[in-house]
Short mmCIF file of C-alpha atoms in Angstrom, two decimals:
data_model
loop_
_atom_site.label_atom_id
_atom_site.label_comp_id
_atom_site.label_asym_id
_atom_site.label_seq_id
_atom_site.Cartn_x
_atom_site.Cartn_y
_atom_site.Cartn_z
CA MET B 1 248.34 35.87 127.17
CA GLN B 2 247.65 33.53 130.10
CA THR B 3 246.87 35.18 133.40
CA ALA B 4 244.66 35.14 136.49
CA LEU B 5 241.77 37.51 137.05
CA THR B 6 242.60 40.29 139.50
CA GLU B 7 240.21 43.04 138.38
CA THR B 8 237.14 43.74 136.29
CA LEU B 9 237.82 43.17 132.63
CA SER B 10 236.06 44.39 129.50
CA THR B 11 236.26 42.50 126.22
CA ASP B 12 234.38 41.87 123.01
CA CYS B 13 233.66 38.20 123.73
CA CYS B 14 233.92 36.13 126.91
CA ILE B 15 234.07 32.37 126.37
CA VAL B 16 233.37 30.17 129.39
CA GLY B 17 235.20 26.85 129.17
CA GLY B 18 238.74 26.10 128.04
CA GLY B 19 237.95 22.86 126.25
CA PRO B 20 238.25 22.12 122.53
CA ALA B 21 235.31 24.35 121.51
CA GLY B 22 236.25 27.25 123.78
CA LEU B 23 239.95 27.37 122.93
CA MET B 24 239.43 26.87 119.20
CA LEU B 25 236.78 29.61 119.13
CA GLY B 26 239.01 31.90 121.17
CA TYR B 27 241.89 31.32 118.76
CA LEU B 28 239.74 31.93 115.67
CA LEU B 29 238.15 35.11 117.05
CA ALA B 30 241.50 36.54 118.15
CA ARG B 31 242.93 35.60 114.75
CA ALA B 32 240.16 37.70 113.18
CA GLY B 33 241.00 40.69 115.39
CA VAL B 34 238.33 40.25 118.09
CA ASN B 35 239.34 40.82 121.71
CA VAL B 36 238.44 37.63 123.56
CA VAL B 37 238.77 36.24 127.09
CA VAL B 38 238.52 32.48 127.72
CA THR B 39 237.90 31.32 131.30
CA GLU B 40 238.87 27.84 132.51
CA LYS B 41 237.92 26.72 136.02
CA HIS B 42 240.94 24.41 136.40
CA ASP B 43 244.56 25.52 136.61
CA ASP B 44 245.66 23.15 133.80
CA PHE B 45 244.29 20.73 131.22
CA LEU B 46 245.70 17.55 132.80
CA ARG B 47 242.58 15.49 133.36
CA ASP B 48 242.18 11.85 132.35
CA PHE B 49 239.28 10.20 130.61
CA ARG B 50 238.50 13.00 128.17
CA GLY B 51 237.94 12.65 124.43
CA ASP B 52 241.25 11.90 122.71
CA THR B 53 240.21 11.40 119.09
CA ILE B 54 241.17 14.07 116.57
CA HIS B 55 239.15 13.25 113.47
CA PRO B 56 239.92 14.03 109.82
CA SER B 57 237.52 16.99 109.93
CA THR B 58 239.51 18.63 112.75
CA LEU B 59 242.84 17.83 111.11
CA GLN B 60 241.52 19.50 107.95
CA ILE B 61 240.73 22.65 109.94
CA LEU B 62 244.27 22.65 111.31
CA HIS B 63 245.50 22.27 107.74
CA HIS B 64 243.52 25.32 106.61
CA LEU B 65 244.93 27.27 109.56
CA GLY B 66 248.50 26.34 108.65
CA LEU B 67 248.98 24.44 111.93
CA LEU B 68 248.78 20.82 110.80
CA LYS B 69 252.45 20.11 110.13
CA GLU B 70 253.52 21.33 113.58
CA PHE B 71 250.57 19.63 115.26
CA LEU B 72 251.49 16.23 113.83
CA THR B 73 254.96 16.47 115.37
CA LEU B 74 253.29 15.90 118.76
CA PRO B 75 253.18 12.27 119.96
CA HIS B 76 250.09 10.56 118.57
CA GLN B 77 248.79 7.43 116.89
CA GLN B 78 247.19 7.27 113.46
CA MET B 79 244.38 4.96 112.47
CA GLU B 80 242.86 4.60 109.01
CA LYS B 81 240.19 2.13 110.10
CA LEU B 82 237.95 1.56 113.09
CA GLN B 83 237.67 -2.11 113.90
CA ALA B 84 235.83 -4.06 116.56
CA GLU B 85 235.12 -7.65 117.47
CA VAL B 86 231.44 -8.41 117.04
CA GLY B 87 230.14 -11.87 117.78
CA GLY B 88 233.68 -13.24 117.86
CA GLU B 89 234.49 -11.82 114.44
CA SER B 90 236.74 -8.85 113.58
CA VAL B 91 234.84 -6.25 111.59
CA THR B 92 235.98 -3.02 109.92
CA LEU B 93 233.31 -0.58 111.04
CA ALA B 94 234.71 2.56 109.41
CA ASN B 95 237.32 3.18 106.74
CA PHE B 96 238.74 6.70 106.29
CA SER B 97 241.10 5.96 103.39
CA ARG B 98 238.87 7.51 100.71
CA LEU B 99 237.96 10.77 102.41
CA PRO B 100 238.62 13.93 100.35
CA VAL B 101 240.87 15.53 102.98
CA LYS B 102 244.55 16.01 103.78
CA CYS B 103 244.64 13.40 106.57
CA ARG B 104 242.67 10.22 106.00
CA PHE B 105 243.00 8.94 109.52
CA ILE B 106 242.01 9.56 113.13
CA ALA B 107 244.82 10.87 115.33
CA PHE B 108 244.79 9.59 118.91
CA MET B 109 246.31 12.16 121.24
CA PRO B 110 245.73 13.00 124.93
CA GLN B 111 243.31 15.90 124.99
CA TRP B 112 245.58 17.96 127.22
CA ASP B 113 248.25 17.94 124.48
CA PHE B 114 245.71 19.17 121.93
CA LEU B 115 244.46 21.90 124.29
CA ASN B 116 247.95 23.05 125.20
CA PHE B 117 248.79 23.28 121.50
CA ILE B 118 245.76 25.44 120.66
CA ALA B 119 246.23 27.56 123.79
CA SER B 120 249.86 28.25 122.88
CA LYS B 121 248.89 29.39 119.39
CA ALA B 122 246.05 31.55 120.70
CA SER B 123 248.21 33.11 123.41
CA SER B 124 250.58 34.46 120.77
CA LEU B 125 247.76 36.66 119.41
CA PRO B 126 247.40 40.16 120.92
CA GLY B 127 243.63 40.01 121.46
CA PHE B 128 243.55 36.69 123.35
CA THR B 129 243.51 36.18 127.11
CA LEU B 130 243.22 32.82 128.90
CA LEU B 131 242.17 32.96 132.55
CA LYS B 132 242.84 29.69 134.35
CA SER B 133 241.50 28.86 137.82
CA THR B 134 238.54 31.10 137.01
CA GLN B 135 235.05 29.76 137.67
CA CYS B 136 231.94 31.30 136.14
CA ASP B 137 229.43 31.76 138.97
CA SER B 138 226.65 33.79 137.34
CA LEU B 139 225.70 35.97 134.40
CA ILE B 140 225.49 39.76 134.46
CA TYR B 141 222.41 41.30 132.88
CA ASP B 142 221.59 44.71 131.47
CA ALA B 143 217.80 44.58 131.36
CA GLU B 144 217.08 41.35 129.41
CA ARG B 145 220.50 41.11 127.77
CA VAL B 146 223.52 39.22 129.12
CA CYS B 147 226.50 41.57 129.28
CA GLY B 148 229.12 39.57 131.19
CA ILE B 149 229.87 37.04 133.93
CA ARG B 150 230.77 37.07 137.61
CA THR B 151 233.71 34.87 138.50
CA SER B 152 235.59 33.40 141.42
CA GLY B 153 239.02 31.85 141.70
CA LYS B 154 242.35 31.94 143.46
CA SER B 155 242.50 35.72 143.15
CA GLY B 156 238.98 36.20 144.53
CA PRO B 157 235.75 37.38 142.91
CA GLY B 158 235.72 39.34 139.70
CA GLU B 159 233.69 40.44 136.71
CA ILE B 160 234.17 40.20 132.96
CA ARG B 161 232.05 42.57 130.90
CA ALA B 162 231.51 41.50 127.31
CA LYS B 163 229.38 42.20 124.26
CA LEU B 164 228.85 38.46 123.99
CA VAL B 165 229.14 35.54 126.42
CA ILE B 166 229.58 32.07 124.93
CA GLY B 167 229.06 28.91 126.96
CA ALA B 168 231.54 26.24 125.87
CA ASP B 169 231.64 24.68 129.33
CA GLY B 170 230.43 21.19 128.55
CA ARG B 171 227.45 19.03 129.36
CA ARG B 172 227.18 20.46 132.90
CA SER B 173 227.26 24.00 131.56
CA VAL B 174 226.89 26.79 134.12
CA VAL B 175 226.15 29.22 131.31
CA ARG B 176 223.16 27.35 129.96
CA GLU B 177 221.85 26.83 133.51
CA LYS B 178 222.17 30.49 134.48
CA ALA B 179 220.73 31.63 131.14
CA GLY B 180 217.69 29.41 131.69
CA LEU B 181 218.18 27.57 128.41
CA THR B 182 216.16 24.36 128.33
CA GLY B 183 216.32 21.32 126.11
CA ARG B 184 215.40 17.71 125.55
CA SER B 185 217.20 14.66 126.90
CA PHE B 186 217.44 11.55 124.75
CA GLY B 187 218.95 9.43 127.51
CA SER B 188 221.46 6.62 127.12
CA PRO B 189 221.24 3.03 128.36
CA ARG B 190 225.01 2.74 128.97
CA ASP B 191 227.75 4.29 131.10
CA VAL B 192 231.52 3.72 131.02
CA VAL B 193 233.84 2.86 133.93
CA TRP B 194 237.38 4.15 133.29
CA PHE B 195 240.60 2.96 134.93
CA LYS B 196 244.37 2.79 134.32
CA LEU B 197 246.68 -0.20 133.91
CA GLU B 198 250.44 -0.01 133.65
CA LYS B 199 251.88 -1.31 130.38
CA HIS B 200 253.99 -4.46 130.38
CA PRO B 201 256.38 -5.61 127.64
CA GLU B 202 254.27 -8.70 127.00
CA ASP B 203 251.06 -6.69 126.49
CA PRO B 204 249.25 -7.02 123.15
CA GLN B 205 250.29 -4.53 120.50
CA TRP B 206 247.08 -2.93 119.35
CA SER B 207 247.16 -1.36 115.92
CA SER B 208 244.75 1.36 117.03
CA GLY B 209 243.96 3.35 120.10
CA HIS B 210 240.45 2.04 120.66
CA GLN B 211 240.30 -1.68 120.24
CA GLY B 212 239.51 -4.59 122.46
CA PRO B 213 238.46 -8.19 122.12
CA LYS B 214 234.89 -7.37 123.10
CA GLN B 215 232.50 -4.56 122.21
CA ASN B 216 232.16 -3.31 125.77
CA PHE B 217 235.89 -2.98 126.46
CA ILE B 218 238.10 -0.09 125.33
CA MET B 219 241.88 0.26 125.41
CA ILE B 220 243.70 3.52 124.74
CA ASP B 221 247.49 3.62 124.57
CA ARG B 222 248.74 6.46 126.80
CA GLY B 223 252.43 5.68 126.38
CA ASP B 224 253.42 4.18 129.72
CA TYR B 225 249.93 2.99 130.67
CA TRP B 226 246.64 1.78 129.21
CA GLN B 227 243.52 3.83 129.70
CA CYS B 228 240.77 1.22 129.86
CA GLY B 229 237.02 1.57 129.68
CA PHE B 230 234.32 -0.95 130.54
CA SER B 231 230.77 -0.33 129.33
CA ILE B 232 228.00 -1.01 131.86
CA ALA B 233 224.24 -0.59 131.95
CA LYS B 234 223.00 2.81 133.04
CA GLY B 235 222.75 2.98 136.84
CA GLU B 236 224.69 -0.26 137.41
CA PHE B 237 227.74 1.42 138.96
CA GLN B 238 226.38 1.47 142.51
CA ALA B 239 225.48 -2.22 142.41
CA LEU B 240 228.95 -3.04 141.07
CA SER B 241 230.58 -1.08 143.88
CA GLU B 242 228.57 -3.02 146.46
CA GLN B 243 229.88 -6.30 144.99
CA GLY B 244 233.43 -5.05 145.46
CA ILE B 245 236.55 -4.62 143.38
CA ALA B 246 237.31 -8.37 143.21
CA ALA B 247 234.00 -9.15 141.50
CA PHE B 248 234.51 -6.24 139.11
CA LYS B 249 237.94 -7.53 138.10
CA GLN B 250 236.42 -10.90 137.27
CA GLN B 251 234.04 -9.21 134.84
CA ILE B 252 236.92 -7.25 133.29
CA SER B 253 239.12 -10.32 132.82
CA ALA B 254 236.29 -12.01 130.89
CA VAL B 255 236.47 -9.37 128.13
CA ALA B 256 239.98 -7.91 128.39
CA PRO B 257 243.10 -9.32 126.70
CA PHE B 258 244.69 -9.66 130.15
CA PRO B 259 244.41 -12.46 132.72
CA GLU B 260 242.79 -11.49 136.02
CA ALA B 261 246.20 -11.50 137.75
CA ARG B 262 247.20 -8.66 135.42
CA LEU B 263 244.59 -6.48 137.16
CA ALA B 264 246.34 -6.71 140.54
CA SER B 265 247.06 -2.96 140.51
CA LEU B 266 243.32 -2.32 140.85
CA LYS B 267 242.98 -2.53 144.62
CA GLU B 268 240.43 0.12 145.56
CA TRP B 269 237.10 1.18 144.10
CA GLU B 270 238.31 4.79 144.15
CA GLN B 271 240.66 3.92 141.27
CA LEU B 272 237.62 3.68 139.01
CA LYS B 273 235.94 6.71 137.46
CA LEU B 274 232.38 6.67 136.16
CA LEU B 275 231.51 8.48 132.94
CA SER B 276 227.76 8.99 133.04
CA ILE B 277 226.69 9.14 129.41
CA ARG B 278 223.90 11.47 128.39
CA ILE B 279 222.58 12.69 125.07
CA ASP B 280 220.68 15.96 125.08
CA ARG B 281 220.14 19.08 123.00
CA LEU B 282 218.97 22.60 123.78
CA ASP B 283 215.77 23.86 122.19
CA LYS B 284 217.28 27.32 121.80
CA TRP B 285 221.03 27.81 121.89
CA ALA B 286 220.92 31.57 122.42
CA LYS B 287 219.32 34.48 124.22
CA PRO B 288 220.26 38.15 123.85
CA GLY B 289 223.97 38.41 124.62
CA VAL B 290 224.60 34.70 125.25
CA LEU B 291 225.16 31.58 123.12
CA CYS B 292 225.98 27.94 123.88
CA ILE B 293 228.00 25.64 121.61
CA GLY B 294 229.56 22.18 121.80
CA ASP B 295 228.42 19.89 124.60
CA ALA B 296 226.86 22.89 126.35
CA ALA B 297 224.35 22.96 123.47
CA HIS B 298 224.25 19.26 122.53
CA ALA B 299 225.81 16.63 124.80
CA MET B 300 227.01 13.65 122.80
CA SER B 301 227.63 9.99 123.56
CA PRO B 302 231.26 8.78 123.33
CA ILE B 303 230.18 6.53 120.42
CA GLY B 304 232.51 7.26 117.52
CA GLY B 305 234.45 9.81 119.57
CA VAL B 306 232.69 12.56 117.61
CA GLY B 307 231.88 14.98 120.44
CA VAL B 308 235.20 16.85 120.35
CA ASN B 309 235.06 17.23 116.60
CA LEU B 310 231.45 18.42 116.50
CA ALA B 311 232.37 21.01 119.13
CA ILE B 312 235.27 22.24 117.02
CA GLN B 313 233.04 22.46 113.95
CA ASP B 314 230.66 24.54 116.09
CA ALA B 315 233.55 26.82 117.01
CA VAL B 316 234.54 27.36 113.37
CA ALA B 317 230.97 28.15 112.33
CA THR B 318 230.56 30.51 115.29
CA ALA B 319 233.74 32.40 114.43
CA ASN B 320 232.77 32.63 110.76
CA LEU B 321 229.32 34.00 111.57
CA LEU B 322 230.02 36.22 114.58
CA ALA B 323 233.50 37.70 114.08
CA PRO B 324 232.23 40.34 111.60
CA PRO B 325 229.44 41.71 113.86
CA LEU B 326 231.72 41.59 116.91
CA LEU B 327 234.28 43.68 115.04
CA LYS B 328 231.51 46.14 114.21
CA GLY B 329 230.57 46.48 117.87
CA SER B 330 227.50 44.36 118.67
CA VAL B 331 225.77 41.06 118.00
CA THR B 332 222.01 40.69 117.64
CA LEU B 333 219.94 37.72 118.73
CA ARG B 334 219.16 37.01 115.10
CA GLN B 335 222.86 36.73 114.35
CA LEU B 336 223.32 34.34 117.29
CA GLN B 337 220.46 32.21 116.03
CA LYS B 338 222.29 31.75 112.74
CA VAL B 339 224.80 29.57 114.59
CA GLN B 340 222.08 27.19 115.73
CA ARG B 341 220.53 27.08 112.26
CA ARG B 342 223.94 26.24 110.83
CA ARG B 343 224.87 23.56 113.38
CA GLN B 344 221.49 22.11 114.45
CA PHE B 345 221.25 19.48 111.72
CA PRO B 346 224.75 17.99 112.18
CA ALA B 347 224.17 17.70 115.93
CA ALA B 348 220.67 16.24 115.61
CA ALA B 349 221.63 13.75 112.88
CA THR B 350 224.65 12.52 114.83
CA GLN B 351 222.60 12.15 118.02
CA PHE B 352 219.93 10.22 116.12
CA ILE B 353 222.53 7.67 115.03
CA GLN B 354 224.02 7.50 118.53
CA VAL B 355 220.63 6.87 120.10
CA LYS B 356 219.95 4.05 117.62
CA MET B 357 223.40 2.52 118.18
CA SER B 358 223.10 2.66 121.96
CA GLY B 359 219.63 1.15 122.04
CA LYS B 360 218.61 -1.93 123.95
CA LYS B 361 221.19 -4.71 123.70
CA ARG B 362 220.41 -8.09 122.21
CA ASN B 363 220.49 -11.25 124.30
CA LYS B 364 224.08 -12.40 124.80
CA ASP B 365 223.41 -15.58 122.81
CA GLN B 366 221.89 -13.67 119.89
CA ALA B 367 224.41 -13.08 117.10
CA SER B 368 224.96 -9.57 115.83
CA PRO B 369 223.89 -9.01 112.20
CA LEU B 370 226.65 -6.43 111.66
CA PRO B 371 229.43 -8.73 110.34
CA GLY B 372 227.12 -10.25 107.75
CA LEU B 373 225.76 -6.84 106.81
CA VAL B 374 229.23 -5.45 106.21
CA LYS B 375 230.18 -8.51 104.14
CA ARG B 376 227.08 -8.13 101.97
CA LEU B 377 227.52 -4.36 101.64
CA PRO B 378 231.28 -3.72 101.46
CA PHE B 379 230.76 0.01 100.87
CA LEU B 380 229.32 0.49 104.36
CA PRO B 381 232.69 1.02 106.13
CA TYR B 382 233.38 3.90 103.75
CA VAL B 383 229.96 5.42 104.48
CA PHE B 384 230.55 5.09 108.21
CA GLY B 385 234.06 6.50 107.68
CA TRP B 386 232.53 9.61 106.13
CA ILE B 387 229.95 10.02 108.91
CA ILE B 388 232.49 9.54 111.70
CA GLY B 389 235.44 11.23 110.04
CA LEU B 390 233.72 14.28 108.53
CA GLY B 391 230.21 14.35 109.96
CA PHE B 392 227.12 15.75 108.29
CA ARG B 393 228.46 19.26 107.68
CA THR B 394 232.09 20.35 107.66
CA GLU B 395 233.23 23.90 108.39
CA ARG B 396 236.20 25.78 106.98
CA PRO B 397 237.78 28.78 108.75
CA ARG B 398 237.39 31.96 106.79
CA ALA B 399 240.42 33.87 105.63
CA VAL B 400 241.17 36.96 107.72
CA ALA B 401 242.41 40.38 106.77
CA SER B 402 246.18 40.76 106.79
CA LYS B 403 245.93 43.62 109.27
CA PRO B 404 244.03 43.02 112.54
CA ARG B 405 241.67 45.61 113.95
CA SER B 406 243.44 48.43 115.72
CA ALA B 407 242.93 48.73 119.47
#
């Protein structure tokens, strides 16, 4: 069911954030018979410049859920290899063709299509409610335990009382802020400037969604337009804006497969959107009555496009571990901490690699050792394919009883 909040609600689990982690967790809990409410502050999922890579690990989860065949009927691109141009040479960075899964490829799909698909499946379950245009403002406490959230939206203020509140509301999580959960930031020396370009018939035909002639340029095929990203040094955006859009287009034309005249549609600085990259991780993901997962617990860099898929793995592990106690009536802090123990290593290991990969850049005249390294060690693309495609720990949804819990 999709609705707007008009009165105080009571539920087993309230999930804040209708992104990949929140919707997948909501679907899995409702599938297990748990009553769940998911809140989403926007009135739809149509926002550009969000993660669009559906990795083999996520496709395998959809396969286990019996949703894969229908999911793959949605418009998407498939890519068995990740390639990039390094030092003027094309290099296969990751190869997924030997993974032990149903789909040995990355599917490129606008995130709003993925979210609408999961939301539609979840909304067919009797215990699931999606509240759009509903902002979480604060947490409700009973002594030291979180027991719900206060909300605001088009219908006014409201409350949702729950046995468990889960923050799946991203790297700027309200839940983790209001719960006083603290963590460590690992920084990032790069940001990404996103913009759109209309497609022309003479445009290059990229074999994959993310590929450009230079390392710091990204092109994603969105059907009738290109979503383009340009990597810049952290904090450089303000200085670029002061130089003006014309100077920025000159930098783009130096690395893009388009001549500068092709960028004529970029006329105002407001057409550019900055993605400020950060890598951080909470020390403790939970307090009594509240848990954070996905980017709310461990913000990832866009490197490898793994953030969405780590969040979904978090959701599967959370449902596996917490659905049984929720069905019994309550969840202890110790049970919440099991989620962090299960998912801490995959998050930390992935962030370690991202921090190393996004370290200080070499001088522009210094050749990258990567092409030679891959040539000497031809197995490396398959290793990287495993790390990117499956991660350091995969999760499988548990089977559920044929009869859901009675109301």
